[in-house]
Amino acid sequence: MLFGVAYGLCTAAFVPRPVLNLAAGALFGAQAGLAAAVGGTVLGAGISFTLGRVLGQDGLRPLLRGRFLELADGQLSRHGFRSTLAIRLFPGVPFAAANYCAAVSRMGYAPFLVGTGIGCVPNTAAYVIAGSQAGSPTSPAFLISAAFIVVSVAAGAVVAWRKRHRLALRGPVGGPGGAAVPVRLPVPAQVRAMAVESEPV
């Protein structure tokens, strides 16, 4: 319980979740560590969501790029649970940025927290299992979880690079007076667009 609370506070303070997930597995084992990590993830997301609601778009603008705010105004407001679930499942989307994007949308707490709790399980489980099996690096459980981590991080990096390359070739979309016009994309494409400007976690 105490670890879960500490985990949530740390994620709200931008401590990397992979480090916390590895620690959860090393300290509590796979099952208890996963429960503590998922609970802490949901708690941390809720704290950031509440803080974002208090600050509002103007307060978060220095922390988030315009593309993130456009996503929050559009897709997250219309499809809260589905978008949150996709963001949590997709490798490379930064946890904190997703929290604050959701906060400035019109999404409610329930779809955001439920989508976070379900979507974070696969990635969290991989790190927790790796942490619990760190003493046996040749065990099948460690090797499988480590392979999952490597593949997910590599996939996020590749997709981010490809999307950045495509955006560079396409250039900004101009509107009246030369102003940029946001392009509405389907859910997976918008999720990939979020990963363009962030490093994989």
Short mmCIF file of C-alpha atoms in Angstrom, two decimals:
data_model
loop_
_atom_site.label_atom_id
_atom_site.label_comp_id
_atom_site.label_asym_id
_atom_site.label_seq_id
_atom_site.Cartn_x
_atom_site.Cartn_y
_atom_site.Cartn_z
CA MET A 1 0.00 0.00 0.00
CA LEU A 2 2.71 2.47 1.00
CA PHE A 3 4.75 1.58 -2.06
CA GLY A 4 1.75 2.15 -4.30
CA VAL A 5 1.21 5.61 -2.80
CA ALA A 6 4.91 6.44 -3.14
CA TYR A 7 4.82 5.14 -6.72
CA GLY A 8 1.89 7.40 -7.56
CA LEU A 9 3.56 10.46 -6.08
CA CYS A 10 6.79 9.69 -7.93
CA THR A 11 5.08 9.35 -11.30
CA ALA A 12 3.30 12.66 -10.72
CA ALA A 13 6.76 14.13 -10.04
CA PHE A 14 8.03 12.80 -13.44
CA VAL A 15 10.08 9.91 -12.04
CA PRO A 16 10.40 7.35 -14.90
CA ARG A 17 7.92 4.52 -14.51
CA PRO A 18 10.28 1.80 -15.81
CA VAL A 19 12.55 2.38 -12.82
CA LEU A 20 9.61 2.16 -10.42
CA ASN A 21 8.28 -0.96 -12.14
CA LEU A 22 11.63 -2.72 -11.87
CA ALA A 23 11.81 -1.77 -8.19
CA ALA A 24 8.29 -3.10 -7.59
CA GLY A 25 9.23 -6.47 -9.05
CA ALA A 26 12.51 -6.66 -7.15
CA LEU A 27 10.89 -5.78 -3.83
CA PHE A 28 7.57 -7.61 -3.97
CA GLY A 29 7.79 -10.23 -6.70
CA ALA A 30 5.77 -10.50 -9.87
CA GLN A 31 2.18 -10.66 -8.59
CA ALA A 32 2.30 -8.25 -5.64
CA GLY A 33 4.68 -5.99 -7.52
CA LEU A 34 2.35 -5.79 -10.51
CA ALA A 35 -0.62 -4.95 -8.29
CA ALA A 36 1.36 -2.22 -6.53
CA ALA A 37 2.71 -0.81 -9.80
CA VAL A 38 -0.67 -0.72 -11.54
CA GLY A 39 -2.30 0.85 -8.48
CA GLY A 40 0.48 3.42 -8.28
CA THR A 41 0.18 4.14 -12.00
CA VAL A 42 -3.54 4.86 -11.68
CA LEU A 43 -2.95 6.99 -8.59
CA GLY A 44 -0.19 8.97 -10.27
CA ALA A 45 -2.32 9.48 -13.36
CA GLY A 46 -5.18 10.71 -11.20
CA ILE A 47 -2.92 13.18 -9.39
CA SER A 48 -1.55 14.56 -12.65
CA PHE A 49 -5.06 14.70 -14.15
CA THR A 50 -6.32 16.71 -11.18
CA LEU A 51 -3.31 19.02 -11.26
CA GLY A 52 -3.82 19.57 -14.97
CA ARG A 53 -7.47 20.45 -14.41
CA VAL A 54 -6.42 23.02 -11.82
CA LEU A 55 -3.75 24.58 -14.05
CA GLY A 56 -5.80 24.52 -17.27
CA GLN A 57 -4.52 24.93 -20.83
CA ASP A 58 -2.82 28.25 -20.18
CA GLY A 59 -0.88 26.83 -17.27
CA LEU A 60 0.15 23.71 -19.17
CA ARG A 61 1.06 25.40 -22.44
CA PRO A 62 4.73 25.90 -21.42
CA LEU A 63 4.97 22.17 -20.61
CA LEU A 64 3.09 20.72 -23.60
CA ARG A 65 3.60 21.34 -27.29
CA GLY A 66 0.76 22.62 -29.40
CA ARG A 67 0.24 19.22 -31.05
CA PHE A 68 -0.50 17.66 -27.65
CA LEU A 69 -3.08 20.32 -26.81
CA GLU A 70 -4.77 19.90 -30.20
CA LEU A 71 -5.03 16.17 -29.55
CA ALA A 72 -6.58 16.81 -26.14
CA ASP A 73 -9.16 19.19 -27.60
CA GLY A 74 -10.10 16.71 -30.30
CA GLN A 75 -9.74 12.98 -30.00
CA LEU A 76 -9.48 12.66 -26.22
CA SER A 77 -12.62 14.71 -25.69
CA ARG A 78 -14.68 12.61 -28.13
CA HIS A 79 -13.31 9.14 -27.41
CA GLY A 80 -11.91 9.31 -23.89
CA PHE A 81 -11.66 5.65 -22.87
CA ARG A 82 -10.64 4.32 -26.29
CA SER A 83 -8.01 7.00 -26.79
CA THR A 84 -6.58 6.58 -23.30
CA LEU A 85 -6.39 2.82 -23.74
CA ALA A 86 -4.58 3.19 -27.07
CA ILE A 87 -2.13 5.72 -25.65
CA ARG A 88 -1.26 3.48 -22.70
CA LEU A 89 -0.83 0.41 -24.90
CA PHE A 90 1.25 2.16 -27.55
CA PRO A 91 4.99 2.17 -26.77
CA GLY A 92 6.74 5.52 -26.80
CA VAL A 93 3.92 7.81 -25.67
CA PRO A 94 5.16 9.68 -22.56
CA PHE A 95 3.12 8.96 -19.45
CA ALA A 96 3.13 12.48 -18.00
CA ALA A 97 2.30 14.19 -21.30
CA ALA A 98 -0.68 11.87 -21.81
CA ASN A 99 -1.94 12.68 -18.31
CA TYR A 100 -1.86 16.42 -18.84
CA CYS A 101 -3.31 16.17 -22.34
CA ALA A 102 -6.26 14.26 -20.90
CA ALA A 103 -6.63 16.85 -18.16
CA VAL A 104 -7.19 19.73 -20.60
CA SER A 105 -9.74 17.71 -22.60
CA ARG A 106 -13.38 17.24 -21.69
CA MET A 107 -12.82 13.63 -20.66
CA GLY A 108 -14.15 12.50 -17.27
CA TYR A 109 -12.17 10.83 -14.51
CA ALA A 110 -13.73 7.39 -14.94
CA PRO A 111 -12.80 6.68 -18.59
CA PHE A 112 -9.34 8.14 -18.05
CA LEU A 113 -8.52 6.10 -14.96
CA VAL A 114 -10.08 2.86 -16.25
CA GLY A 115 -8.31 3.20 -19.60
CA THR A 116 -5.04 3.87 -17.78
CA GLY A 117 -5.47 0.91 -15.43
CA ILE A 118 -6.16 -1.55 -18.24
CA GLY A 119 -3.79 -0.15 -20.84
CA CYS A 120 -0.74 0.04 -18.60
CA VAL A 121 -0.80 -3.66 -17.63
CA PRO A 122 1.25 -5.22 -20.49
CA ASN A 123 4.17 -2.81 -20.36
CA THR A 124 4.12 -2.63 -16.57
CA ALA A 125 4.05 -6.40 -16.24
CA ALA A 126 7.10 -6.78 -18.46
CA TYR A 127 9.19 -4.48 -16.28
CA VAL A 128 7.88 -5.93 -13.01
CA ILE A 129 8.65 -9.49 -14.11
CA ALA A 130 12.10 -8.43 -15.26
CA GLY A 131 12.71 -6.86 -11.87
CA SER A 132 11.47 -9.91 -9.99
CA GLN A 133 13.72 -12.19 -12.05
CA ALA A 134 16.79 -9.93 -12.05
CA GLY A 135 18.65 -12.48 -9.94
CA SER A 136 18.09 -15.14 -12.62
CA PRO A 137 18.90 -13.40 -15.91
CA THR A 138 18.86 -16.67 -17.83
CA SER A 139 15.39 -17.69 -16.70
CA PRO A 140 12.65 -17.88 -19.37
CA ALA A 141 10.53 -15.29 -17.55
CA PHE A 142 13.35 -12.75 -17.51
CA LEU A 143 14.31 -13.36 -21.12
CA ILE A 144 10.71 -13.07 -22.36
CA SER A 145 10.04 -9.89 -20.41
CA ALA A 146 13.34 -8.36 -21.49
CA ALA A 147 12.60 -9.20 -25.11
CA PHE A 148 9.17 -7.57 -24.82
CA ILE A 149 10.74 -4.43 -23.39
CA VAL A 150 13.36 -4.23 -26.14
CA VAL A 151 10.80 -4.77 -28.89
CA SER A 152 8.34 -2.23 -27.48
CA VAL A 153 11.01 0.45 -27.05
CA ALA A 154 12.40 -0.20 -30.52
CA ALA A 155 8.92 -0.11 -32.07
CA GLY A 156 8.18 3.23 -30.40
CA ALA A 157 11.46 4.70 -31.61
CA VAL A 158 10.95 3.49 -35.18
CA VAL A 159 7.39 4.78 -35.42
CA ALA A 160 8.42 8.13 -33.94
CA TRP A 161 11.27 8.47 -36.44
CA ARG A 162 9.08 7.57 -39.41
CA LYS A 163 6.37 9.98 -38.37
CA ARG A 164 8.88 12.80 -37.83
CA HIS A 165 10.34 12.11 -41.26
CA ARG A 166 6.92 12.20 -42.92
CA LEU A 167 5.98 15.44 -41.17
CA ALA A 168 9.26 17.01 -42.25
CA LEU A 169 8.59 16.08 -45.88
CA ARG A 170 4.98 17.21 -45.79
CA GLY A 171 5.57 20.48 -43.95
CA PRO A 172 2.92 22.45 -42.03
CA VAL A 173 -0.58 22.72 -43.37
CA GLY A 174 -1.40 26.36 -44.02
CA GLY A 175 -4.71 28.03 -43.41
CA PRO A 176 -6.07 31.54 -43.99
CA GLY A 177 -3.36 34.11 -43.42
CA GLY A 178 -0.69 31.44 -43.32
CA ALA A 179 -1.86 30.09 -39.96
CA ALA A 180 -1.33 26.43 -39.27
CA VAL A 181 -4.43 24.26 -39.40
CA PRO A 182 -4.56 21.13 -37.21
CA VAL A 183 -5.07 17.93 -39.17
CA ARG A 184 -7.66 15.55 -37.73
CA LEU A 185 -6.33 12.01 -37.76
CA PRO A 186 -7.84 8.67 -36.73
CA VAL A 187 -6.98 7.40 -33.25
CA PRO A 188 -3.87 5.32 -34.09
CA ALA A 189 -2.38 8.08 -36.24
CA GLN A 190 -2.95 10.69 -33.55
CA VAL A 191 -1.33 8.45 -30.97
CA ARG A 192 1.68 8.04 -33.25
CA ALA A 193 1.79 11.80 -33.72
CA MET A 194 2.12 12.24 -29.96
CA ALA A 195 5.16 10.00 -29.93
CA VAL A 196 6.92 12.07 -32.60
CA GLU A 197 8.04 14.79 -30.24
CA SER A 198 8.87 12.64 -27.23
CA GLU A 199 11.37 9.98 -26.28
CA PRO A 200 10.20 6.40 -25.60
CA VAL A 201 9.64 5.49 -21.98
#
